Short mmCIF file of C-alpha atoms in Angstrom, two decimals:
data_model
loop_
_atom_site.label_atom_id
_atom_site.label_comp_id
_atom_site.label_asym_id
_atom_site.label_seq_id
_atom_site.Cartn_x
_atom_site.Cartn_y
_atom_site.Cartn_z
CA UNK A 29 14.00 12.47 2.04
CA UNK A 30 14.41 12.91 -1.86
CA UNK A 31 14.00 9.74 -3.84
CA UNK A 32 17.08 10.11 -5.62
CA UNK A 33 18.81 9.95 -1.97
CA UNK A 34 16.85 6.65 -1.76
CA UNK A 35 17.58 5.08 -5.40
CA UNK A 36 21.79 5.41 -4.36
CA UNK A 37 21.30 3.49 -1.56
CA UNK A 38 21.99 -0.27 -1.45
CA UNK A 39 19.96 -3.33 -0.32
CA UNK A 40 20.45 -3.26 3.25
CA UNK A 41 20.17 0.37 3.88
CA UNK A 42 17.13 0.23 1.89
CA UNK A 43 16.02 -2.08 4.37
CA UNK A 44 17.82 -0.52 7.79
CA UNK A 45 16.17 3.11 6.63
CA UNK A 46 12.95 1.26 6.10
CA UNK A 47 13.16 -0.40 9.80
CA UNK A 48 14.06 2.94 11.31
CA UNK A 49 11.05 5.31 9.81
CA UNK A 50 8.58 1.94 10.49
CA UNK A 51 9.83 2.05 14.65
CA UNK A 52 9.12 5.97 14.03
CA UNK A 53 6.04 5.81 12.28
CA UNK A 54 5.16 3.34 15.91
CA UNK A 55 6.22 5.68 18.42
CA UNK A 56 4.34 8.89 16.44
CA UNK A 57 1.26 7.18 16.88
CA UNK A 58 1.52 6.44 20.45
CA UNK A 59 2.70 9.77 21.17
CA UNK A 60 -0.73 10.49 19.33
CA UNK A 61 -3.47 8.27 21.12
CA UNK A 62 -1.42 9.44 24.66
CA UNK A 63 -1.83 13.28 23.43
CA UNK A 64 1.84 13.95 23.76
CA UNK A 65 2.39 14.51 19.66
CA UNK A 66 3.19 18.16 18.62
CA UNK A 67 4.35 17.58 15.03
CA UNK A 68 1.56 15.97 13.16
CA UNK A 69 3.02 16.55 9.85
CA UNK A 70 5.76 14.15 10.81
CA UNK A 71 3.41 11.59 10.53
CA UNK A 72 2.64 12.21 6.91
CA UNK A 73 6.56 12.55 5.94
CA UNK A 74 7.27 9.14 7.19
CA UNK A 75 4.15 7.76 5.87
CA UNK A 76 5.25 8.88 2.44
CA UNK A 77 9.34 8.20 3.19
CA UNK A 78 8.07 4.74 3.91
CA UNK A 79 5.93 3.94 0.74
CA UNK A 80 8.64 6.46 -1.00
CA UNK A 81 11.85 3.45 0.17
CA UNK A 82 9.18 0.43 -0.72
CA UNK A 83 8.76 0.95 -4.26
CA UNK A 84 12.40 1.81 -5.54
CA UNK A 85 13.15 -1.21 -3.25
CA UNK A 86 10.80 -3.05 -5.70
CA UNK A 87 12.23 -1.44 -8.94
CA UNK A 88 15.35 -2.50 -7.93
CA UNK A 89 14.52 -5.96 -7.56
CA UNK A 90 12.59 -6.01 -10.64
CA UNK A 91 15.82 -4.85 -12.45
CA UNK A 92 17.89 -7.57 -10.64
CA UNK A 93 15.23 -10.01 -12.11
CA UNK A 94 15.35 -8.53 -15.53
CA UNK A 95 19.10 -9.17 -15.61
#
């Protein structure tokens, strides 16, 4: 996910998107600890998608503030 994908999207798919790679980000790491994960990397992209979708969320409120 490219963050000018994220900065189009509105509010609440900010915040579906956001629910959806946080119940992926779960289920990678208990694939992991039952030692049934093949893509490790995929762990990293949603880390990053995650943090990635949290701070334009928080730009964009800080511009709703501002105006």
């Amino acid at each position: 996910m490219k963050a000018s994908d994220v900065r189009v999207m509105t509010e609440d798919q900010l915040k579906d998107e956001l629910l959806k790679l946080k119940k992926e980000q779960f289920n990678l790491r208990f694939q992991q600890a039952t030692g049934q994960l093949d893509n490790t990397v995929r762990q990293r992209q949603v880390r990053r998608d995650i943090a990635r979708i949290q701070t334009i969320a928080r730009e964009k409120r800080a511009e709703a503030q501002k105006a």
